[in-house]
Coordinates of C-alpha atoms in Angstrom, one line a residue:
X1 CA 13.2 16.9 -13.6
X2 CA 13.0 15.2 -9.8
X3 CA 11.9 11.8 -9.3
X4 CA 8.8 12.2 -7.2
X5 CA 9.5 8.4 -6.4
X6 CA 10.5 9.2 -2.8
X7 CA 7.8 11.5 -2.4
X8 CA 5.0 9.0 -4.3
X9 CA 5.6 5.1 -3.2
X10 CA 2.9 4.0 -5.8
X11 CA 4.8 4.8 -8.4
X12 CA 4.7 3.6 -11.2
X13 CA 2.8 0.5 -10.8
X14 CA -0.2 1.0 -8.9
X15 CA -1.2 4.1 -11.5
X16 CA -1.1 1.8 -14.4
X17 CA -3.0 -1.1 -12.3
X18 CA -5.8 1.5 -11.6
X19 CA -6.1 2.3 -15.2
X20 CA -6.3 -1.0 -16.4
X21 CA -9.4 -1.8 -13.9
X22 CA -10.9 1.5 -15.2
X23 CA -10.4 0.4 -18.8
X24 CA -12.1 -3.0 -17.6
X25 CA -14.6 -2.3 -15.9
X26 CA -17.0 -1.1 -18.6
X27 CA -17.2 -4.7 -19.4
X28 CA -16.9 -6.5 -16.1
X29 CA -19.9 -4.0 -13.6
X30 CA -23.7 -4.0 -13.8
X31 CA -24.8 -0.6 -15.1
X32 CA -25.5 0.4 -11.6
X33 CA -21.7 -0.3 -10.0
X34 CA -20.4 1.3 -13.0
X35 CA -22.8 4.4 -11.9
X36 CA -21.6 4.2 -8.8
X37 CA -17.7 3.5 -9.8
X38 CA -18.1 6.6 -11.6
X39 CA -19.0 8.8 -9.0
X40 CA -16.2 7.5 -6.9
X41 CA -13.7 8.3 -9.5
X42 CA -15.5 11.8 -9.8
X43 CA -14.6 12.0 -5.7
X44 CA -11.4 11.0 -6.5
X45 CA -10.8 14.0 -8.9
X46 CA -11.3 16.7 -6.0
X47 CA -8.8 14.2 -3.4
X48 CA -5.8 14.7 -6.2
X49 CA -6.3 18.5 -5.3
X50 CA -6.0 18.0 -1.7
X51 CA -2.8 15.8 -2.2
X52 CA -1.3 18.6 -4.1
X53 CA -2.2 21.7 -1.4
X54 CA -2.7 19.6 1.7
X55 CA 0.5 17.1 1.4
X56 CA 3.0 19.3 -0.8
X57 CA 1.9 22.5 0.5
X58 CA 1.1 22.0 3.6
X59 CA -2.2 23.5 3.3
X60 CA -5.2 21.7 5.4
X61 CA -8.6 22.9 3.5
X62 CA -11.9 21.9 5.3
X63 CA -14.2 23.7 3.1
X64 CA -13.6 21.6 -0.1
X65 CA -17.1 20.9 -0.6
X66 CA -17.7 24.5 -1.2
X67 CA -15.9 24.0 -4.3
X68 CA -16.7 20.8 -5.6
X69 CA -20.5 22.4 -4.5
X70 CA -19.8 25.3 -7.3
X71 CA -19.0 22.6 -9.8
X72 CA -22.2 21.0 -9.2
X73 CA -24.9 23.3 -9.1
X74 CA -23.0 24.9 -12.3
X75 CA -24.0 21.7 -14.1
X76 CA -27.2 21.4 -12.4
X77 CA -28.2 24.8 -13.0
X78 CA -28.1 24.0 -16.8
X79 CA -29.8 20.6 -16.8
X80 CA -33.0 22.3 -14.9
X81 CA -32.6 24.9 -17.8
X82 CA -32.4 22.5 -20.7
X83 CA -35.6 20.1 -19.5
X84 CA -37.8 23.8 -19.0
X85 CA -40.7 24.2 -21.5
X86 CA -40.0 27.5 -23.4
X87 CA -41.0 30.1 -20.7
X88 CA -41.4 28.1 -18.1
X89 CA -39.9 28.1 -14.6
X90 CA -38.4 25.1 -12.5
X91 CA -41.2 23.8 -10.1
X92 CA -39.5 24.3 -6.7
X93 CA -39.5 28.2 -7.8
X94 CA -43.2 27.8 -7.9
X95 CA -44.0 26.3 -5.2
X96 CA -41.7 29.2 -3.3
X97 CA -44.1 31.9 -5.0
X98 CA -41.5 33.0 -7.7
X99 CA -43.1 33.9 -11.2
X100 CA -39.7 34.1 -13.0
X101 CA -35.9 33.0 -13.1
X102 CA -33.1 34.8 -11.1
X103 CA -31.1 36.8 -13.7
X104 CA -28.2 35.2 -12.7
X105 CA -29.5 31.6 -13.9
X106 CA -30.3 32.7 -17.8
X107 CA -26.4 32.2 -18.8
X108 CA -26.4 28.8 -17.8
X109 CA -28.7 27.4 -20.8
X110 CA -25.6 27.6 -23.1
X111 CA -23.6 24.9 -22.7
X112 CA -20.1 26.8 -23.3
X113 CA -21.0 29.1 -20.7
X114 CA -22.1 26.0 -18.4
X115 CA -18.1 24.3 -19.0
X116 CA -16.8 27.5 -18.5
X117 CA -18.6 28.1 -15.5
X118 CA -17.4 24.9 -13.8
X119 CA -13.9 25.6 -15.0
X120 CA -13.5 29.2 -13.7
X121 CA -15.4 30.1 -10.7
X122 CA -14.2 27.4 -8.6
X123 CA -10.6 28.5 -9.5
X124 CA -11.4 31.9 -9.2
X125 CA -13.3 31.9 -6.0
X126 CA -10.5 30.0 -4.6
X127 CA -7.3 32.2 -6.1
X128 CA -9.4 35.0 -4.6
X129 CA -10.1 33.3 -1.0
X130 CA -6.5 32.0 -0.6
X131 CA -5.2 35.2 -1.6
X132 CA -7.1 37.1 1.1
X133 CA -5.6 34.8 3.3
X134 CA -2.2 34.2 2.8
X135 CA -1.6 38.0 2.1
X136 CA -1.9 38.1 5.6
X137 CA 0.1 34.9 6.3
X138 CA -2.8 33.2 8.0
X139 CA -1.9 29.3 7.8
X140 CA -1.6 25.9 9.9
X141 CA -4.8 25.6 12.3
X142 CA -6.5 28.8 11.2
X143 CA -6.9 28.5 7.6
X144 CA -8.4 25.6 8.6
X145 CA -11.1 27.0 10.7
X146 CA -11.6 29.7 8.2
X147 CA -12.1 27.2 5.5
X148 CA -15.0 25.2 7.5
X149 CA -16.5 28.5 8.6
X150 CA -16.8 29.1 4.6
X151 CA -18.2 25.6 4.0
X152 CA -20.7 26.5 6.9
X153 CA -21.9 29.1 5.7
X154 CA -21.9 28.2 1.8
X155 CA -24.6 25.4 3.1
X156 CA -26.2 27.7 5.1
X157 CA -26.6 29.9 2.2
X158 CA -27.8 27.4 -0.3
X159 CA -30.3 26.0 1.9
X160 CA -31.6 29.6 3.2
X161 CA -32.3 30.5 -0.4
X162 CA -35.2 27.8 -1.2
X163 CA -36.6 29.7 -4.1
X164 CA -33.0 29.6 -6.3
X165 CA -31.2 27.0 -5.0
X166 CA -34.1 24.3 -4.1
X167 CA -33.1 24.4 -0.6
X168 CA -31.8 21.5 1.8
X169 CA -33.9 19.1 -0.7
X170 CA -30.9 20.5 -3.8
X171 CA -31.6 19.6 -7.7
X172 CA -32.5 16.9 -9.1
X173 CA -35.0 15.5 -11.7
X174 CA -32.2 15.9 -14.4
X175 CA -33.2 14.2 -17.9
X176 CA -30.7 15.4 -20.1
X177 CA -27.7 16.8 -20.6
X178 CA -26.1 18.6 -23.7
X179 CA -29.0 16.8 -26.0
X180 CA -28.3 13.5 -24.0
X181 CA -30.3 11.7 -22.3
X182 CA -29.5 10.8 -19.1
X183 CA -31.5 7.2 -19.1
X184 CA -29.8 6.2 -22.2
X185 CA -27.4 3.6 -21.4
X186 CA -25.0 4.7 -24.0
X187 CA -25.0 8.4 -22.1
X188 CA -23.6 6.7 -18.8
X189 CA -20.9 4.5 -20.9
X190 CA -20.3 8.0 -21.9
X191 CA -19.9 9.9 -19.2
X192 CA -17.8 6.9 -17.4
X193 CA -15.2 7.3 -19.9
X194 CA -15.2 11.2 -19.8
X195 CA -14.9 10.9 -16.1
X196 CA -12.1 8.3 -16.5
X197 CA -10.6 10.4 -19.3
X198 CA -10.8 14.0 -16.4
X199 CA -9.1 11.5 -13.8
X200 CA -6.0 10.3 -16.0
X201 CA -5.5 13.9 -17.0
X202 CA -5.8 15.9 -14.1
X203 CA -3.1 12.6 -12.6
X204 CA -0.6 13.3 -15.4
X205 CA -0.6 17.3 -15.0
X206 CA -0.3 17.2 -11.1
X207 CA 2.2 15.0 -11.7
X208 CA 4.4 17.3 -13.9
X209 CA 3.4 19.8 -12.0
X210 CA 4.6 18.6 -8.8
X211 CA 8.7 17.2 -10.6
X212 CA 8.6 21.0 -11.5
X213 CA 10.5 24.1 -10.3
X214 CA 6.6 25.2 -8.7
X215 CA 6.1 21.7 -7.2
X216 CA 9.5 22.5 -5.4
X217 CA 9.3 25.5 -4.6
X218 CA 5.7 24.6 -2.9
X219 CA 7.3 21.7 -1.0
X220 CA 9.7 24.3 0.4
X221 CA 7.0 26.4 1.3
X222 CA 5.8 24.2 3.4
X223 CA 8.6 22.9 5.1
X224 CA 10.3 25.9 5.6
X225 CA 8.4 29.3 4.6
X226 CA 10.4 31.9 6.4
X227 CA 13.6 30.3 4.5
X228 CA 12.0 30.5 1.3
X229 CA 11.4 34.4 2.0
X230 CA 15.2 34.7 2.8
X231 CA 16.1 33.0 -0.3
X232 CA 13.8 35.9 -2.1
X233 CA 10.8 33.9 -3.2
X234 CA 7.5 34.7 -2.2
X235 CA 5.5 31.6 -0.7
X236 CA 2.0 33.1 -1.4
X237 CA 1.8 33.6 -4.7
X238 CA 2.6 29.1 -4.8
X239 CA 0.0 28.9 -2.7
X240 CA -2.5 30.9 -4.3
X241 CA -2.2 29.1 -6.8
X242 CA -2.0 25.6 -5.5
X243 CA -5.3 26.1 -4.2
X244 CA -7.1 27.5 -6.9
X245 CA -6.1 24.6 -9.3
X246 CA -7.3 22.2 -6.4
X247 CA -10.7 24.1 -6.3
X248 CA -10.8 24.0 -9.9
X249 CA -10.3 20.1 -9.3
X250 CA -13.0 19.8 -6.9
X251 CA -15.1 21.8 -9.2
X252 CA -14.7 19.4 -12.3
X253 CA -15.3 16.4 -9.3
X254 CA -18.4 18.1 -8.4
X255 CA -19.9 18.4 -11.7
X256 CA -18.6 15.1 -12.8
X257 CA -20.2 13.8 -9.5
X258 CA -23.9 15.5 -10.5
X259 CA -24.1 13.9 -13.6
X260 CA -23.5 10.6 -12.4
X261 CA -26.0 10.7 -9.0
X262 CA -28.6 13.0 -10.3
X263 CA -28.8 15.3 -7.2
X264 CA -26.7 18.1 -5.6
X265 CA -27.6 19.6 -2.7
X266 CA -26.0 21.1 0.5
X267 CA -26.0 17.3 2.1
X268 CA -22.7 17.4 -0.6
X269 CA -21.1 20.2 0.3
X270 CA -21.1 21.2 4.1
X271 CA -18.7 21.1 6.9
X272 CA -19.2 17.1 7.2
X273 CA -19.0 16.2 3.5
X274 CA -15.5 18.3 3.7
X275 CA -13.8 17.2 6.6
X276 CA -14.6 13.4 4.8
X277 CA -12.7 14.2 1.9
X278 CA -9.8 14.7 4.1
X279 CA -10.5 11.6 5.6
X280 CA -10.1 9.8 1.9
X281 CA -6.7 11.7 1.3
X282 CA -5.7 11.0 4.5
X283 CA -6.3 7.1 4.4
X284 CA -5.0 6.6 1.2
X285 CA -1.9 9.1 2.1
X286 CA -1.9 12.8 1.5
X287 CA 1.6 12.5 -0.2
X288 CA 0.6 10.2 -3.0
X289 CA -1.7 10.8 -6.1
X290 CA -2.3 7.1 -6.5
X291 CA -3.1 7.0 -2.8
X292 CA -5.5 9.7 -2.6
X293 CA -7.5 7.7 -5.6
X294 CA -7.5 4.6 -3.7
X295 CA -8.4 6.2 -0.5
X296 CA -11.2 8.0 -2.3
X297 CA -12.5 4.8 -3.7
X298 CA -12.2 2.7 -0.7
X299 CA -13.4 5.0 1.5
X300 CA -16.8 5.7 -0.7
X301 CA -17.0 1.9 -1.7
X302 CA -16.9 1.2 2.5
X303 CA -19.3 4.0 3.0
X304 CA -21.7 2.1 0.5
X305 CA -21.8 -0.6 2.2
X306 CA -21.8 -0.5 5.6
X307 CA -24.2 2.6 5.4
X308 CA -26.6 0.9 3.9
X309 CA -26.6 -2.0 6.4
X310 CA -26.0 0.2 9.1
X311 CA -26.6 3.8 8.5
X312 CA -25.7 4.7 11.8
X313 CA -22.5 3.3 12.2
X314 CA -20.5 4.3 9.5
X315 CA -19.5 8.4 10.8
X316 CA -18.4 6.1 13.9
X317 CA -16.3 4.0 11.9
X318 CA -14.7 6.7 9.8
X319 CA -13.9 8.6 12.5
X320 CA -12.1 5.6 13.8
X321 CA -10.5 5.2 10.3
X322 CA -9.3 8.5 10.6
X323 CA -8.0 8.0 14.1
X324 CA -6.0 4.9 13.1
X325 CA -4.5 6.5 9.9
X326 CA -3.4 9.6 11.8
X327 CA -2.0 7.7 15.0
X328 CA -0.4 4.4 13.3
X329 CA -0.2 5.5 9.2
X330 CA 0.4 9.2 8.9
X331 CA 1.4 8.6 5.7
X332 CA -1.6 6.4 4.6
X333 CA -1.7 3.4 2.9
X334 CA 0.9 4.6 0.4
X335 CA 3.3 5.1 3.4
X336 CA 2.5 1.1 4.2
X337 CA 3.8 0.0 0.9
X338 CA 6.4 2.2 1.3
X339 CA 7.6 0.6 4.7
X340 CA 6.9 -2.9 3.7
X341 CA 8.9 -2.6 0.3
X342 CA 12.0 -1.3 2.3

């Protein structure tokens, strides 16, 4: 199997540091910067899917929030359900003059249907999307485009439909969740460690994934797709796939993410919210796994801060964060450690 050594600086110490502060902090954060810890590492699930399509297969996707959107109105969608009175209808529909619940809504009260849900549309939406696209060999610049055009107008459509979706306000109000409740304080140790538990997972199997004979094969793709046509290998059916596990990934995030903050709405999930998960990736280096964690934390934990000081400042100062990186670390801060330990 390769040694993604050369390909991943971080390895193999900063993965096991980052575990041991998850393991720790549990018993080190308030209840409130575990909370908020939690939702970070729930970010950080969807950037592990943009390391493995954006820096192995060379595949810039602007329109992640779409996805990790899915994953979260999948979850939310069965929270409203589970809170409802027998036969009544969530109170955003009534206020928009509905008198029952879209058909499509019913499934979601079963909580198989509501893991399933989060599991499979993401990845199916996005095996479906990417294979419309690459069919045609459209790559580089203009996937791009396309795939902030879709985030656009997923928004647009969430937000147009007020009497399903809640509009621009989202869903929220969320007591419970599969028979927990959601104030408990043993419910959020809970869903910290599933969320740590996703994190470690999804890590380990992009890992594997990347050391084998599909990892390489992607790699190649990217750096040379006409020569991996010559050598009789098709490159779409790699990168079909590559996307639809990192949409599946974002999914998971984006559920993973509700549960923790409460809310989902289309402030999550539009053209901004997706060209700043880049921006994490990016920053912490879209080559490295490890990296793309950090830069997802760091990133969020800056955003925390300086936007509540100064809520206007901060899209200035990640643009400038993104500047930097690209200009002076295209290889993020995994490429940094890279340099300084040669």
């Amino acid at each position: 199997m390769p040694d993604l050594s050369r390909l991943d600086p971080l390895k193999p110490f900063l993965p096991w540091l980052l575990l041991a502060l998850g393991l720790v902090a549990p018993f080190a954060l308030s209840a409130y910067d575990l909370n908020l810890l939690a939702r970070f590492m729930a970010m950080g699930i969807l950037a592990l899917g943009l390391v493995l399509i954006w820096g192995h297969g060379g595949i810039l996707s602007l329109g992640q929030g779409v996805f990790f959107g899915l994953g979260g109105y999948a979850i939310a969608l069965h929270m409203k359900l589970a809170d409802l009175p027998s036969g009544e209808i969530p109170d955003f529909m009534v206020w928009s003059g509905r008198d029952s619940l879209p058909f499509w809504w019913t499934p979601f009260s079963s909580p198989a249907f509501t893991i399933a849900a989060i599991l499979i549309v993401p990845t199916l939406v996005g095996a479906l999307f990417s294979w419309a696209v690459f069919h045609r060999r459209v790559g580089g610049t203009y996937f791009a485009l396309i795939t902030q055009a879709l985030a656009l107008a997923f928004s647009t459509l969430i937000i147009s439909r007020q009497d399903v979706t809640g509009g621009f306000n989202g869903l929220t109000d969320f007591y419970s969740v599969f028979g927990f409740g959601l104030a408990s304080p043993g419910t959020g140790s809970g869903l910290y460690w599933v969320t740590l538990a996703v994190l470690c997972v999804a890590f380990v199997a992009l890992r594997w994934l990347l050391a084998s004979r599909f990892g390489i094969l992607l790699r190649a793709a990217r750096d040379g797709e006409n020569r991996v046509r010559f050598l009789g290998y098709s490159p779409t059916p790699f990168k079909v796939v590559a996307f639809a596990i990192a949409a599946m990934l974002a999914g998971v995030g984006g559920a993973l993410f509700t549960l923790h903050a409460g809310v989902v709405s289309p402030a999550l999930i539009g053209v901004v919210p997706s060209i700043e998960m880049v921006v994490w990736v990016a920053i912490g280096g879209r080559y490295s796994l490890a990296g793309a964690i950090v830069g997802a934390l760091l990133v969020n934990l800056a955003r925390d801060a300086v936007s509540s000081a100064f809520p206007e400042l901060w899209l200035y100062l990640m643009g400038a964060l993104f500047i930097f990186v690209v200009t002076l670390l295209p290889r993020g801060l995994a490429g940094l450690v890279k340099r300084k330990a040669a």
